[in-house]
Amino acid sequence: MKHIRVIFSLISIFLGIIIITVSKIVEEFAVQLGRAAFQAAAAGSYSPQDYEMNLSLNYWLGSLCIIGGFIFLFGDLISKYMRDVRNATQEFNNEHNGVNPNK
């Protein structure tokens, strides 16, 4: 149960990467699919702009997942580090007759 936050952070990062990757693949594939459909139908004029999709919301969502995952991951690591530093400081002070240089 101690590593739940780290696991969810990594899942969020991977989810963001997957969202961006799939969106980019779909965006590139749609233009090629449009060209193939035009050649099969042989009607009208082909323009790649007709088959371009606006997937900026997907890119924003993927970016937010990645950034949020990193924030939670590093926040958890920093809090663990700070807890270890506090414990080490307390042990040091206990070993040296309770003298606390921070007071």
Tab-separated table of C-alpha atoms in Angstrom:
chain	number	residue	atom	x	y	z
A	1	MET	CA	0.000	0.000	0.000
A	2	LYS	CA	3.016	2.286	0.401
A	3	HIS	CA	3.714	2.372	-3.315
A	4	ILE	CA	0.183	3.102	-4.572
A	5	ARG	CA	0.981	6.757	-5.262
A	6	VAL	CA	4.109	5.849	-7.244
A	7	ILE	CA	2.233	3.189	-9.219
A	8	PHE	CA	-0.571	5.607	-10.114
A	9	SER	CA	2.003	8.239	-11.083
A	10	LEU	CA	3.698	5.820	-13.457
A	11	ILE	CA	0.330	4.726	-14.868
A	12	SER	CA	-0.560	8.374	-15.480
A	13	ILE	CA	2.743	8.992	-17.271
A	14	PHE	CA	2.336	5.909	-19.466
A	15	LEU	CA	-1.298	6.799	-20.186
A	16	GLY	CA	-0.217	10.257	-21.346
A	17	ILE	CA	2.450	8.779	-23.596
A	18	ILE	CA	-0.057	6.326	-25.073
A	19	ILE	CA	-2.639	9.081	-25.689
A	20	ILE	CA	-0.126	11.253	-27.525
A	21	THR	CA	1.286	8.331	-29.533
A	22	VAL	CA	-2.109	7.013	-30.633
A	23	SER	CA	-3.300	10.534	-31.501
A	24	LYS	CA	-0.243	11.138	-33.674
A	25	ILE	CA	-0.689	7.790	-35.427
A	26	VAL	CA	-4.382	8.475	-36.085
A	27	GLU	CA	-3.605	11.973	-37.332
A	28	GLU	CA	-1.039	10.687	-39.835
A	29	PHE	CA	-3.109	7.659	-40.817
A	30	ALA	CA	-6.260	9.705	-41.557
A	31	VAL	CA	-4.516	11.672	-44.312
A	32	GLN	CA	-3.228	8.472	-45.925
A	33	LEU	CA	-6.631	6.828	-45.588
A	34	GLY	CA	-8.213	9.858	-47.255
A	35	ARG	CA	-5.819	9.576	-50.193
A	36	ALA	CA	-6.655	5.867	-50.565
A	37	ALA	CA	-10.396	6.584	-50.418
A	38	PHE	CA	-10.037	9.319	-53.045
A	39	GLN	CA	-8.106	7.036	-55.372
A	40	ALA	CA	-10.694	4.282	-54.917
A	41	ALA	CA	-13.601	6.626	-55.640
A	42	ALA	CA	-11.765	8.590	-58.373
A	43	ALA	CA	-14.086	11.540	-57.950
A	44	GLY	CA	-13.404	15.205	-57.286
A	45	SER	CA	-10.070	16.567	-56.220
A	46	TYR	CA	-7.918	15.338	-53.381
A	47	SER	CA	-6.716	17.759	-50.723
A	48	PRO	CA	-4.852	16.606	-47.611
A	49	GLN	CA	-6.435	19.474	-45.664
A	50	ASP	CA	-9.835	17.825	-46.091
A	51	TYR	CA	-8.654	14.852	-44.048
A	52	GLU	CA	-6.675	16.622	-41.323
A	53	MET	CA	-8.074	16.321	-37.811
A	54	ASN	CA	-7.701	18.679	-34.893
A	55	LEU	CA	-6.481	16.498	-32.049
A	56	SER	CA	-5.097	19.300	-29.895
A	57	LEU	CA	-7.379	18.319	-26.996
A	58	ASN	CA	-5.843	14.832	-27.035
A	59	TYR	CA	-2.351	16.313	-26.968
A	60	TRP	CA	-3.284	18.581	-24.044
A	61	LEU	CA	-4.825	15.669	-22.154
A	62	GLY	CA	-1.766	13.500	-22.742
A	63	SER	CA	0.552	16.316	-21.663
A	64	LEU	CA	-1.453	16.932	-18.489
A	65	CYS	CA	-1.318	13.217	-17.632
A	66	ILE	CA	2.452	13.184	-18.076
A	67	ILE	CA	3.028	16.394	-16.112
A	68	GLY	CA	0.646	15.344	-13.328
A	69	GLY	CA	2.320	11.951	-13.094
A	70	PHE	CA	5.753	13.543	-12.762
A	71	ILE	CA	4.509	15.995	-10.134
A	72	PHE	CA	3.043	13.217	-7.981
A	73	LEU	CA	6.042	10.942	-8.555
A	74	PHE	CA	8.645	13.543	-7.611
A	75	GLY	CA	6.458	14.953	-4.833
A	76	ASP	CA	6.335	11.518	-3.251
A	77	LEU	CA	10.081	11.007	-3.634
A	78	ILE	CA	10.850	14.449	-2.198
A	79	SER	CA	8.556	13.896	0.799
A	80	LYS	CA	10.256	10.540	1.499
A	81	TYR	CA	13.669	12.198	1.234
A	82	MET	CA	12.656	15.004	3.599
A	83	ARG	CA	11.292	12.453	6.098
A	84	ASP	CA	14.600	10.554	5.978
A	85	VAL	CA	16.541	13.786	6.519
A	86	ARG	CA	14.371	14.682	9.524
A	87	ASN	CA	14.868	11.200	11.008
A	88	ALA	CA	18.622	11.347	10.479
A	89	THR	CA	18.783	14.805	12.071
A	90	GLN	CA	16.780	13.594	15.054
A	91	GLU	CA	19.046	10.547	15.470
A	92	PHE	CA	22.125	12.770	15.264
A	93	ASN	CA	20.716	15.114	17.897
A	94	ASN	CA	19.828	12.211	20.192
A	95	GLU	CA	23.359	10.829	19.914
A	96	HIS	CA	24.886	14.196	20.839
A	97	ASN	CA	23.096	14.741	24.163
A	98	GLY	CA	19.996	16.308	22.673
A	99	VAL	CA	21.813	19.418	21.447
A	100	ASN	CA	19.821	20.866	18.581
A	101	PRO	CA	21.780	23.439	16.514
A	102	ASN	CA	18.572	24.622	14.813
A	103	LYS	CA	17.176	26.161	18.033
